[in-house]
MMTF fields as JSON, N, C-alpha, C and O atoms, coordinates in Angstrom:
{
  "mmtfVersion": "1.0.0",
  "mmtfProducer": "UNKNOWN",
  "numBonds": 487,
  "numAtoms": 488,
  "numGroups": 122,
  "numChains": 1,
  "numModels": 1,
  "chainsPerModel": [1],
  "groupsPerChain": [122],
  "chainIdList": ["A"],
  "bondAtomList": [4, 2, 8, 6, 12, 10, 16, 14, 20, 18, 24, 22, 28, 26, 32, 30, 36, 34, 40, 38, 44, 42, 48, 46, 52, 50, 56, 54, 60, 58, 64, 62, 68, 66, 72, 70, 76, 74, 80, 78, 84, 82, 88, 86, 92, 90, 96, 94, 100, 98, 104, 102, 108, 106, 112, 110, 116, 114, 120, 118, 124, 122, 128, 126, 132, 130, 136, 134, 140, 138, 144, 142, 148, 146, 152, 150, 156, 154, 160, 158, 164, 162, 168, 166, 172, 170, 176, 174, 180, 178, 184, 182, 188, 186, 192, 190, 196, 194, 200, 198, 204, 202, 208, 206, 212, 210, 216, 214, 220, 218, 224, 222, 228, 226, 232, 230, 236, 234, 240, 238, 244, 242, 248, 246, 252, 250, 256, 254, 260, 258, 264, 262, 268, 266, 272, 270, 276, 274, 280, 278, 284, 282, 288, 286, 292, 290, 296, 294, 300, 298, 304, 302, 308, 306, 312, 310, 316, 314, 320, 318, 324, 322, 328, 326, 332, 330, 336, 334, 340, 338, 344, 342, 348, 346, 352, 350, 356, 354, 360, 358, 364, 362, 368, 366, 372, 370, 376, 374, 380, 378, 384, 382, 388, 386, 392, 390, 396, 394, 400, 398, 404, 402, 408, 406, 412, 410, 416, 414, 420, 418, 424, 422, 428, 426, 432, 430, 436, 434, 440, 438, 444, 442, 448, 446, 452, 450, 456, 454, 460, 458, 464, 462, 468, 466, 472, 470, 476, 474, 480, 478, 484, 482],
  "bondOrderList": [1, 1, 1, 1, 1, 1, 1, 1, 1, 1, 1, 1, 1, 1, 1, 1, 1, 1, 1, 1, 1, 1, 1, 1, 1, 1, 1, 1, 1, 1, 1, 1, 1, 1, 1, 1, 1, 1, 1, 1, 1, 1, 1, 1, 1, 1, 1, 1, 1, 1, 1, 1, 1, 1, 1, 1, 1, 1, 1, 1, 1, 1, 1, 1, 1, 1, 1, 1, 1, 1, 1, 1, 1, 1, 1, 1, 1, 1, 1, 1, 1, 1, 1, 1, 1, 1, 1, 1, 1, 1, 1, 1, 1, 1, 1, 1, 1, 1, 1, 1, 1, 1, 1, 1, 1, 1, 1, 1, 1, 1, 1, 1, 1, 1, 1, 1, 1, 1, 1, 1, 1],
  "groupList": [{"groupName": "VAL", "atomNameList": ["N", "CA", "C", "O"], "elementList": ["N", "C", "C", "O"], "formalChargeList": [0, 0, 0, 0], "bondAtomList": [1, 0, 2, 1, 3, 2], "bondOrderList": [1, 1, 2], "singleLetterCode": "V", "chemCompType": "L-PEPTIDE LINKING"}, {"groupName": "GLN", "atomNameList": ["N", "CA", "C", "O"], "elementList": ["N", "C", "C", "O"], "formalChargeList": [0, 0, 0, 0], "bondAtomList": [1, 0, 2, 1, 3, 2], "bondOrderList": [1, 1, 2], "singleLetterCode": "Q", "chemCompType": "L-PEPTIDE LINKING"}, {"groupName": "LEU", "atomNameList": ["N", "CA", "C", "O"], "elementList": ["N", "C", "C", "O"], "formalChargeList": [0, 0, 0, 0], "bondAtomList": [1, 0, 2, 1, 3, 2], "bondOrderList": [1, 1, 2], "singleLetterCode": "L", "chemCompType": "L-PEPTIDE LINKING"}, {"groupName": "ALA", "atomNameList": ["N", "CA", "C", "O"], "elementList": ["N", "C", "C", "O"], "formalChargeList": [0, 0, 0, 0], "bondAtomList": [1, 0, 2, 1, 3, 2], "bondOrderList": [1, 1, 2], "singleLetterCode": "A", "chemCompType": "L-PEPTIDE LINKING"}, {"groupName": "SER", "atomNameList": ["N", "CA", "C", "O"], "elementList": ["N", "C", "C", "O"], "formalChargeList": [0, 0, 0, 0], "bondAtomList": [1, 0, 2, 1, 3, 2], "bondOrderList": [1, 1, 2], "singleLetterCode": "S", "chemCompType": "L-PEPTIDE LINKING"}, {"groupName": "GLY", "atomNameList": ["N", "CA", "C", "O"], "elementList": ["N", "C", "C", "O"], "formalChargeList": [0, 0, 0, 0], "bondAtomList": [1, 0, 2, 1, 3, 2], "bondOrderList": [1, 1, 2], "singleLetterCode": "G", "chemCompType": "PEPTIDE LINKING"}, {"groupName": "ARG", "atomNameList": ["N", "CA", "C", "O"], "elementList": ["N", "C", "C", "O"], "formalChargeList": [0, 0, 0, 0], "bondAtomList": [1, 0, 2, 1, 3, 2], "bondOrderList": [1, 1, 2], "singleLetterCode": "R", "chemCompType": "L-PEPTIDE LINKING"}, {"groupName": "CYS", "atomNameList": ["N", "CA", "C", "O"], "elementList": ["N", "C", "C", "O"], "formalChargeList": [0, 0, 0, 0], "bondAtomList": [1, 0, 2, 1, 3, 2], "bondOrderList": [1, 1, 2], "singleLetterCode": "C", "chemCompType": "L-PEPTIDE LINKING"}, {"groupName": "THR", "atomNameList": ["N", "CA", "C", "O"], "elementList": ["N", "C", "C", "O"], "formalChargeList": [0, 0, 0, 0], "bondAtomList": [1, 0, 2, 1, 3, 2], "bondOrderList": [1, 1, 2], "singleLetterCode": "T", "chemCompType": "L-PEPTIDE LINKING"}, {"groupName": "PRO", "atomNameList": ["N", "CA", "C", "O"], "elementList": ["N", "C", "C", "O"], "formalChargeList": [0, 0, 0, 0], "bondAtomList": [1, 0, 2, 1, 3, 2], "bondOrderList": [1, 1, 2], "singleLetterCode": "P", "chemCompType": "L-PEPTIDE LINKING"}, {"groupName": "PHE", "atomNameList": ["N", "CA", "C", "O"], "elementList": ["N", "C", "C", "O"], "formalChargeList": [0, 0, 0, 0], "bondAtomList": [1, 0, 2, 1, 3, 2], "bondOrderList": [1, 1, 2], "singleLetterCode": "F", "chemCompType": "L-PEPTIDE LINKING"}, {"groupName": "TYR", "atomNameList": ["N", "CA", "C", "O"], "elementList": ["N", "C", "C", "O"], "formalChargeList": [0, 0, 0, 0], "bondAtomList": [1, 0, 2, 1, 3, 2], "bondOrderList": [1, 1, 2], "singleLetterCode": "Y", "chemCompType": "L-PEPTIDE LINKING"}, {"groupName": "MET", "atomNameList": ["N", "CA", "C", "O"], "elementList": ["N", "C", "C", "O"], "formalChargeList": [0, 0, 0, 0], "bondAtomList": [1, 0, 2, 1, 3, 2], "bondOrderList": [1, 1, 2], "singleLetterCode": "M", "chemCompType": "L-PEPTIDE LINKING"}, {"groupName": "TRP", "atomNameList": ["N", "CA", "C", "O"], "elementList": ["N", "C", "C", "O"], "formalChargeList": [0, 0, 0, 0], "bondAtomList": [1, 0, 2, 1, 3, 2], "bondOrderList": [1, 1, 2], "singleLetterCode": "W", "chemCompType": "L-PEPTIDE LINKING"}, {"groupName": "LYS", "atomNameList": ["N", "CA", "C", "O"], "elementList": ["N", "C", "C", "O"], "formalChargeList": [0, 0, 0, 0], "bondAtomList": [1, 0, 2, 1, 3, 2], "bondOrderList": [1, 1, 2], "singleLetterCode": "K", "chemCompType": "L-PEPTIDE LINKING"}, {"groupName": "GLU", "atomNameList": ["N", "CA", "C", "O"], "elementList": ["N", "C", "C", "O"], "formalChargeList": [0, 0, 0, 0], "bondAtomList": [1, 0, 2, 1, 3, 2], "bondOrderList": [1, 1, 2], "singleLetterCode": "E", "chemCompType": "L-PEPTIDE LINKING"}, {"groupName": "ILE", "atomNameList": ["N", "CA", "C", "O"], "elementList": ["N", "C", "C", "O"], "formalChargeList": [0, 0, 0, 0], "bondAtomList": [1, 0, 2, 1, 3, 2], "bondOrderList": [1, 1, 2], "singleLetterCode": "I", "chemCompType": "L-PEPTIDE LINKING"}, {"groupName": "ASN", "atomNameList": ["N", "CA", "C", "O"], "elementList": ["N", "C", "C", "O"], "formalChargeList": [0, 0, 0, 0], "bondAtomList": [1, 0, 2, 1, 3, 2], "bondOrderList": [1, 1, 2], "singleLetterCode": "N", "chemCompType": "L-PEPTIDE LINKING"}, {"groupName": "ASP", "atomNameList": ["N", "CA", "C", "O"], "elementList": ["N", "C", "C", "O"], "formalChargeList": [0, 0, 0, 0], "bondAtomList": [1, 0, 2, 1, 3, 2], "bondOrderList": [1, 1, 2], "singleLetterCode": "D", "chemCompType": "L-PEPTIDE LINKING"}],
  "groupTypeList": [0, 1, 2, 1, 3, 4, 5, 5, 5, 4, 0, 1, 3, 5, 5, 4, 2, 6, 2, 4, 7, 8, 9, 4, 5, 2, 8, 10, 4, 4, 11, 5, 12, 5, 13, 10, 6, 14, 3, 9, 5, 14, 15, 6, 15, 10, 0, 3, 3, 16, 17, 13, 17, 5, 5, 14, 14, 11, 11, 5, 18, 4, 0, 14, 5, 6, 10, 8, 16, 4, 6, 18, 17, 3, 14, 17, 8, 3, 11, 2, 1, 12, 17, 4, 2, 6, 9, 15, 18, 8, 3, 0, 11, 11, 7, 3, 3, 5, 8, 8, 3, 1, 18, 1, 11, 10, 12, 11, 9, 17, 11, 13, 5, 1, 5, 8, 1, 0, 8, 0, 4, 4],
  "groupIdList": [1, 2, 3, 4, 5, 6, 7, 8, 9, 10, 11, 12, 13, 14, 15, 16, 17, 18, 19, 20, 21, 22, 23, 24, 25, 26, 27, 28, 29, 30, 31, 32, 33, 34, 35, 36, 37, 38, 39, 40, 41, 42, 43, 44, 45, 46, 47, 48, 49, 50, 51, 52, 53, 54, 55, 56, 57, 58, 59, 60, 61, 62, 63, 64, 65, 66, 67, 68, 69, 70, 71, 72, 73, 74, 75, 76, 77, 78, 79, 80, 81, 82, 83, 84, 85, 86, 87, 88, 89, 90, 91, 92, 93, 94, 95, 96, 97, 98, 99, 100, 101, 102, 103, 104, 105, 106, 107, 108, 109, 110, 111, 112, 113, 114, 115, 116, 117, 118, 119, 120, 121, 122],
  "secStructList": [7, 3, 3, 3, 3, 3, 7, 7, 3, 3, 3, 3, 6, 6, 7, 7, 3, 3, 3, 3, 3, 3, 3, 3, 1, 1, 7, 4, 4, 4, 1, 3, 3, 3, 3, 3, 3, 3, 7, 6, 6, 1, 7, 7, 3, 3, 3, 3, 3, 3, 7, 6, 6, 1, 1, 7, 3, 3, 3, 7, 6, 6, 6, 6, 6, 6, 3, 3, 3, 3, 3, 3, 6, 6, 6, 6, 3, 3, 3, 3, 3, 3, 7, 1, 7, 7, 4, 4, 4, 7, 3, 3, 3, 3, 3, 3, 3, 3, 3, 3, 7, 1, 1, 6, 6, 7, 3, 3, 3, 3, 3, 3, 7, 7, 7, 3, 3, 3, 3, 3, 3, 7],
  "xCoordList": [-16.159, -17.054, -16.505, -15.313, -17.394, -17.015, -18.059, -19.257, -17.595, -18.487, -18.212, -17.121, -19.199, -19.053, -19.632, -20.841, -18.771, -19.215, -19.232, -18.383, -20.186, -20.292, -20.946, -21.475, -20.903, -21.591, -20.696, -21.178, -19.401, -18.509, -18.365, -18.821, -17.73, -17.525, -17.069, -16.65, -17.163, -16.76, -17.993, -18.878, -18.04, -19.195, -18.721, -17.696, -19.455, -19.13, -19.685, -20.637, -19.084, -19.548, -21.035, -21.514, -21.745, -23.19, -23.975, -25.194, -23.285, -23.942, -24.192, -23.93, -24.712, -25.084, -24.554, -24.357, -24.331, -23.989, -24.634, -24.88, -24.905, -25.387, -24.475, -24.291, -23.917, -23.082, -23.935, -24.885, -23.583, -24.252, -23.214, -22.069, -23.628, -22.738, -23.547, -24.54, -23.122, -23.827, -22.866, -21.982, -23.018, -22.144, -22.597, -23.756, -21.666, -21.975, -21.175, -20.1, -21.722, -21.023, -21.34, -20.709, -22.304, -22.733, -24.239, -24.848, -24.83, -26.264, -26.453, -26.256, -26.833, -26.848, -27.646, -27.2, -28.815, -29.691, -29.164, -29.758, -28.066, -27.485, -26.386, -25.861, -26.044, -24.911, -25.313, -26.177, -24.659, -24.689, -23.82, -22.88, -24.145, -23.384, -22.891, -23.531, -21.746, -21.213, -20.362, -20.0, -20.063, -19.193, -18.08, -18.314, -16.889, -15.727, -15.083, -15.36, -14.237, -13.533, -12.112, -11.789, -11.269, -9.881, -9.451, -9.503, -9.024, -8.486, -6.971, -6.408, -6.301, -4.835, -4.255, -4.639, -3.334, -2.679, -3.476, -3.037, -4.651, -5.506, -5.783, -5.623, -6.196, -6.576, -7.922, -8.718, -8.153, -9.468, -10.52, -10.297, -11.648, -12.692, -14.008, -14.403, -14.671, -16.01, -16.984, -16.949, -17.85, -18.838, -20.248, -20.928, -20.678, -22.046, -22.17, -21.408, -23.142, -23.421, -24.902, -25.602, -25.36, -26.778, -26.849, -26.103, -27.745, -27.803, -28.535, -28.954, -28.686, -29.14, -30.521, -30.781, -31.402, -32.766, -33.068, -34.208, -32.05, -32.249, -32.834, -33.12, -33.019, -33.642, -32.732, -33.206, -31.429, -30.475, -29.46, -28.926, -29.212, -28.258, -27.295, -27.665, -26.072, -25.033, -24.273, -24.072, -23.855, -23.156, -21.947, -21.955, -20.917, -19.799, -20.211, -21.098, -19.574, -19.965, -19.858, -20.66, -18.891, -18.657, -19.711, -19.773, -20.533, -21.515, -22.955, -23.89, -23.138, -24.496, -25.308, -24.841, -26.538, -27.421, -27.227, -28.036, -26.168, -25.918, -25.959, -26.385, -25.53, -25.486, -26.569, -26.917, -27.095, -28.097, -27.74, -27.543, -27.659, -27.409, -28.733, -29.61, -28.869, -30.078, -29.706, -28.582, -30.669, -30.439, -31.756, -32.838, -31.631, -32.777, -32.408, -31.675, -32.912, -32.53, -33.065, -32.501, -34.141, -34.659, -33.723, -33.703, -32.96, -32.025, -30.578, -29.66, -30.377, -29.014, -28.096, -26.954, -28.589, -27.82, -27.93, -29.0, -26.804, -26.757, -26.428, -25.748, -26.922, -26.75, -26.198, -26.386, -25.514, -25.12, -25.48, -24.828, -26.526, -26.928, -26.142, -26.218, -25.4, -24.54, -25.028, -24.962, -25.511, -25.991, -25.105, -24.314, -25.251, -24.476, -23.001, -22.358, -22.481, -21.089, -20.132, -20.384, -19.037, -18.015, -16.682, -16.499, -15.762, -14.444, -13.78, -13.052, -14.031, -13.41, -14.021, -13.525, -15.083, -15.628, -14.863, -15.102, -13.96, -13.167, -12.352, -11.583, -12.529, -11.868, -12.21, -13.06, -11.539, -11.964, -12.921, -12.589, -14.088, -15.123, -15.161, -15.171, -15.182, -15.189, -16.454, -16.834, -17.095, -18.201, -17.681, -16.65, -18.399, -17.989, -19.213, -20.289, -19.041, -20.084, -19.545, -18.41, -20.37, -19.909, -20.981, -22.159, -20.556, -21.463, -21.514, -20.475, -22.705, -22.829, -22.798, -23.095, -22.438, -22.298, -22.622, -22.376, -23.172, -23.516, -22.373, -22.568, -21.173, -20.015, -19.351, -19.919, -18.17, -17.542, -17.073, -16.712, -17.07, -16.613, -17.764, -17.543, -18.952, -20.184, -20.254, -21.342, -19.105, -19.149, -17.83, -16.761, -17.913, -16.746, -16.835, -17.571, -16.088, -16.19, -15.553, -14.512, -16.204, -15.623, -15.105, -14.123, -15.773, -15.422, -15.41, -16.173, -14.508, -14.353, -14.532, -14.18, -15.081, -15.169, -14.017, -13.228, -13.932, -12.939, -13.455, -14.659, -12.607, -13.027, -13.613, -13.386, -14.367, -14.867, -14.522, -14.763, -13.96, -13.456, -14.598, -15.435, -14.608, -15.519, -14.658, -13.826, -14.857, -14.097, -15.072, -15.949, -14.903, -15.774, -14.927, -13.97, -15.278, -14.515, -15.235, -16.462, -14.44, -15.031, -15.392, -15.897],
  "yCoordList": [15.204, 16.256, 16.792, 17.069, 16.931, 17.531, 18.556, 18.35, 19.655, 20.684, 20.814, 21.207, 20.484, 20.516, 21.809, 22.035, 22.651, 23.921, 23.82, 23.158, 24.467, 24.467, 25.752, 26.524, 25.974, 27.112, 28.243, 29.213, 28.148, 29.197, 29.193, 28.273, 30.222, 30.316, 31.698, 32.498, 31.958, 33.251, 33.989, 33.401, 35.271, 36.08, 37.506, 37.932, 38.222, 39.62, 40.493, 40.119, 41.643, 42.591, 42.873, 43.049, 42.911, 43.104, 41.818, 41.823, 40.719, 39.421, 38.823, 39.444, 37.589, 36.898, 35.474, 34.861, 34.97, 33.569, 33.132, 33.953, 31.842, 31.29, 30.16, 29.179, 30.306, 29.264, 28.39, 28.86, 27.116, 26.17, 25.472, 25.288, 25.086, 24.36, 23.28, 23.564, 22.045, 20.905, 20.144, 19.45, 20.259, 19.516, 18.065, 17.728, 17.233, 15.858, 15.531, 16.082, 14.633, 14.249, 15.122, 14.989, 16.011, 16.817, 17.02, 16.803, 17.432, 17.728, 19.152, 20.106, 19.284, 20.585, 21.618, 22.755, 21.238, 22.212, 22.676, 23.556, 22.101, 22.524, 23.563, 24.081, 23.863, 24.74, 26.005, 25.997, 27.092, 28.257, 27.988, 27.195, 28.655, 28.484, 29.844, 30.871, 29.826, 31.1, 30.962, 29.867, 32.109, 32.181, 33.196, 34.272, 32.834, 33.698, 33.684, 32.807, 34.652, 34.658, 35.134, 35.865, 34.705, 35.136, 35.423, 34.567, 36.665, 37.092, 37.07, 37.185, 36.927, 36.897, 38.15, 39.266, 37.963, 39.096, 39.805, 40.824, 39.276, 39.902, 38.932, 37.72, 39.478, 38.658, 37.992, 38.468, 36.896, 36.256, 37.222, 37.904, 37.271, 38.249, 37.537, 36.613, 37.974, 37.484, 38.017, 39.198, 37.148, 37.551, 37.57, 38.596, 36.435, 36.344, 35.136, 34.175, 35.201, 34.077, 34.033, 35.043, 32.847, 32.654, 31.699, 30.721, 31.974, 31.106, 29.804, 29.595, 28.942, 27.583, 27.499, 26.582, 28.422, 28.328, 29.41, 29.551, 30.167, 31.193, 32.48, 33.387, 32.581, 33.759, 34.96, 36.086, 34.734, 35.84, 35.715, 34.638, 36.825, 36.867, 38.022, 39.072, 37.813, 38.817, 38.947, 37.964, 40.169, 40.415, 41.313, 42.201, 41.065, 41.976, 43.264, 43.258, 44.356, 45.653, 45.702, 46.366, 45.015, 45.118, 44.389, 44.585, 43.558, 42.791, 43.105, 42.586, 43.943, 44.28, 44.861, 45.727, 44.363, 44.844, 44.153, 44.338, 43.356, 42.657, 41.142, 40.429, 40.656, 39.212, 38.845, 39.634, 37.634, 37.125, 35.701, 34.84, 35.46, 34.118, 33.497, 34.18, 32.206, 31.494, 30.042, 29.61, 29.304, 27.893, 27.135, 27.687, 25.869, 24.968, 23.756, 22.877, 23.711, 22.621, 21.272, 20.229, 21.288, 20.029, 19.445, 18.235, 20.311, 19.855, 19.873, 19.573, 20.224, 20.283, 21.143, 20.767, 22.281, 23.11, 24.583, 25.076, 25.257, 26.702, 27.322, 26.721, 28.529, 29.197, 30.606, 31.235, 31.073, 32.478, 32.99, 32.663, 33.795, 34.429, 35.719, 36.606, 35.821, 36.975, 37.719, 37.201, 38.925, 39.77, 40.999, 41.328, 41.656, 42.888, 42.678, 43.489, 41.598, 41.253, 42.286, 42.878, 42.476, 43.445, 42.718, 41.645, 43.277, 42.639, 42.411, 41.435, 43.305, 43.144, 42.001, 41.686, 41.38, 40.186, 38.925, 37.846, 39.062, 37.913, 37.358, 38.08, 36.073, 35.429, 33.943, 33.48, 33.222, 31.865, 31.969, 32.555, 31.408, 31.48, 30.152, 29.075, 30.263, 29.094, 29.093, 30.119, 27.95, 27.84, 27.283, 26.611, 27.566, 27.146, 26.814, 27.375, 25.906, 25.557, 25.852, 25.503, 26.496, 26.833, 27.545, 27.196, 28.554, 29.305, 30.753, 31.386, 31.273, 32.689, 33.503, 32.993, 34.756, 35.599, 37.036, 37.496, 37.737, 39.142, 40.021, 40.928, 39.735, 40.574, 40.931, 40.697, 41.487, 41.978, 40.85, 41.097, 39.628, 38.512, 37.778, 37.095, 37.894, 37.349, 35.833, 35.264, 35.168, 33.718, 33.129, 33.669, 32.019, 31.263, 29.882, 29.022, 29.663, 28.377, 27.222, 27.371, 26.069, 24.822, 23.984, 23.254, 24.096, 23.286, 24.178, 25.136, 23.82, 24.568, 23.639, 22.461, 24.185, 23.453, 23.808, 24.708, 23.088, 23.467, 24.713, 24.968, 25.459, 26.704, 26.505, 25.489, 27.491, 27.53, 28.904, 29.933, 28.899, 30.142, 30.943, 30.407, 32.223, 33.17, 34.225, 34.866, 34.4, 35.378, 36.326, 35.897, 37.616, 38.629, 39.519, 40.144, 39.569, 40.37, 41.686, 41.771, 42.697, 44.029, 44.224, 45.282],
  "zCoordList": [22.061, 21.571, 20.258, 20.128, 19.297, 18.009, 17.613, 17.808, 17.06, 16.546, 15.051, 14.636, 14.272, 12.82, 12.284, 12.351, 11.754, 11.178, 9.664, 9.067, 9.057, 7.596, 7.128, 7.928, 5.815, 5.23, 4.789, 4.203, 5.054, 4.599, 3.096, 2.418, 2.582, 1.145, 0.762, 1.598, -0.527, -1.07, -1.561, -2.181, -1.28, -1.665, -1.92, -1.388, -2.714, -2.952, -1.83, -1.145, -1.659, -0.656, -0.846, -1.966, 0.265, 0.232, 0.213, 0.385, 0.006, -0.063, 1.305, 2.335, 1.293, 2.52, 2.523, 1.474, 3.715, 3.936, 5.241, 6.124, 5.36, 6.623, 7.056, 6.335, 8.224, 8.806, 9.713, 10.338, 9.774, 10.65, 11.508, 11.095, 12.706, 13.613, 14.299, 14.97, 14.128, 14.714, 15.602, 15.1, 16.914, 17.823, 17.969, 17.728, 18.365, 18.751, 20.004, 20.24, 20.792, 22.013, 23.204, 24.253, 23.065, 24.2, 24.121, 23.074, 25.223, 25.249, 24.77, 25.522, 23.527, 22.85, 23.629, 23.786, 24.117, 24.765, 26.124, 26.747, 26.585, 27.853, 27.687, 28.673, 26.454, 26.186, 25.448, 24.571, 25.831, 24.977, 23.759, 23.81, 22.676, 21.441, 20.971, 21.196, 20.319, 19.859, 18.62, 18.191, 18.068, 16.901, 17.164, 17.716, 16.764, 16.826, 15.441, 14.622, 15.198, 13.918, 14.091, 15.027, 13.17, 13.183, 11.76, 10.877, 11.571, 10.287, 10.355, 11.443, 9.236, 9.227, 9.858, 9.509, 10.784, 11.405, 12.469, 13.002, 12.789, 13.8, 14.94, 14.795, 16.066, 17.2, 16.926, 16.116, 17.61, 17.521, 18.06, 19.061, 17.396, 17.699, 17.996, 17.285, 19.044, 19.337, 18.297, 17.953, 17.798, 16.797, 17.381, 17.348, 17.914, 18.439, 19.35, 19.241, 20.25, 21.14, 21.456, 21.389, 21.799, 22.128, 23.303, 23.357, 24.25, 25.419, 25.09, 23.951, 26.074, 25.829, 25.197, 24.418, 25.509, 24.97, 23.934, 23.491, 23.553, 22.538, 23.057, 22.275, 24.352, 24.922, 25.057, 25.213, 24.998, 25.09, 23.964, 23.698, 23.319, 22.212, 22.427, 22.952, 22.018, 22.19, 20.873, 20.16, 20.563, 19.311, 19.527, 20.38, 18.741, 18.711, 18.014, 17.16, 18.373, 17.831, 16.309, 15.651, 15.756, 14.309, 13.474, 12.26, 14.098, 13.326, 13.715, 13.105, 14.718, 15.164, 14.015, 13.275, 13.884, 12.833, 11.498, 10.588, 11.359, 10.092, 10.26, 9.351, 11.389, 11.651, 12.652, 13.531, 12.506, 13.442, 13.842, 12.985, 15.133, 15.625, 16.044, 16.572, 15.807, 16.202, 16.476, 16.219, 16.999, 17.266, 17.148, 17.35, 16.819, 16.766, 17.613, 17.16, 18.828, 19.725, 19.25, 19.58, 18.483, 17.946, 16.885, 16.661, 16.244, 15.201, 15.688, 14.925, 16.952, 17.505, 16.638, 16.376, 16.2, 15.282, 15.67, 16.026, 15.591, 15.744, 14.396, 13.565, 14.199, 12.905, 13.104, 14.146, 12.072, 12.018, 10.629, 9.638, 10.581, 9.323, 9.169, 10.02, 8.099, 7.877, 6.636, 5.521, 6.843, 5.749, 5.597, 6.481, 4.487, 4.215, 4.49, 5.157, 3.978, 4.252, 3.661, 2.611, 4.37, 3.99, 3.837, 4.412, 3.084, 2.969, 4.328, 4.511, 5.271, 6.595, 7.411, 8.492, 6.912, 7.546, 7.136, 7.678, 6.196, 5.758, 6.919, 7.554, 7.186, 8.323, 8.327, 7.566, 9.186, 9.512, 10.69, 11.72, 10.536, 11.569, 12.322, 11.726, 13.652, 14.522, 15.367, 15.931, 15.45, 16.393, 17.705, 17.745, 18.766, 20.095, 20.928, 20.722, 21.863, 22.835, 24.229, 24.555, 25.045, 26.378, 27.164, 27.098, 27.913, 28.778, 28.319, 28.128, 28.145, 27.816, 29.107, 30.187, 28.976, 30.158, 29.816, 28.701, 30.781, 30.562, 31.053, 31.862, 30.545, 30.824, 29.504, 28.438, 29.568, 28.336, 27.434, 26.283, 27.922, 27.098, 26.421, 25.421, 26.922, 26.359, 26.361, 26.449, 26.265, 26.209, 26.677, 26.394, 27.394, 27.841, 27.205, 27.689, 26.123, 25.411, 26.166, 26.807, 26.074, 26.555, 25.395, 25.53, 24.267, 23.1, 21.864, 21.744, 20.951, 19.703, 18.515, 18.568, 17.457, 16.21, 15.298, 15.586, 14.197, 13.197, 12.492, 12.5, 11.91, 11.294, 9.917, 9.261, 9.497, 8.13, 7.56, 8.191, 6.367, 5.773, 5.152, 4.425, 5.454, 4.808, 4.126, 4.768, 2.838, 2.069, 1.375, 0.625, 1.635, 1.049, 0.15, 0.606, -1.107, -2.056, -2.33, -2.281, -2.617, -2.858, -4.312, -4.687]
}
C-alpha cells in the first residue's frame, strides 16, 4: 500500500493550498481518509478526517472553519483545502487511510503516506 501526497508548498499568511492524497494497493472507497501534521518540536497533530463515503467529516480545533476535507471515490483521491493559512500551520502534512471514529481521536490510521511540506510565512 502506498499513499501519494502532493500539493504542499510555500505561501504567505492568508493564502490557500490544496493537498491531495492518492492511495494505491487498497480499495479506496472502503477506507476513511485523514490528514495529520507535525511541526518541528511539536507532537503529531490530527488535522481532519473523512469517512468512506464522505458523509462524516471531523476537524481538529485549530483548523475548524479554515480547512475542508473531501474525497472523490471515482478518482481514488482525498483532498485537504486549506484557506486562511497562518504561520502556525507550517508543518509536514501526512495523509492516512484507516477507520474514522466518533471519539476524541477521530481516526485510527492503518496506512500512512509520505509527508508533504507546507510553509506559511508571515
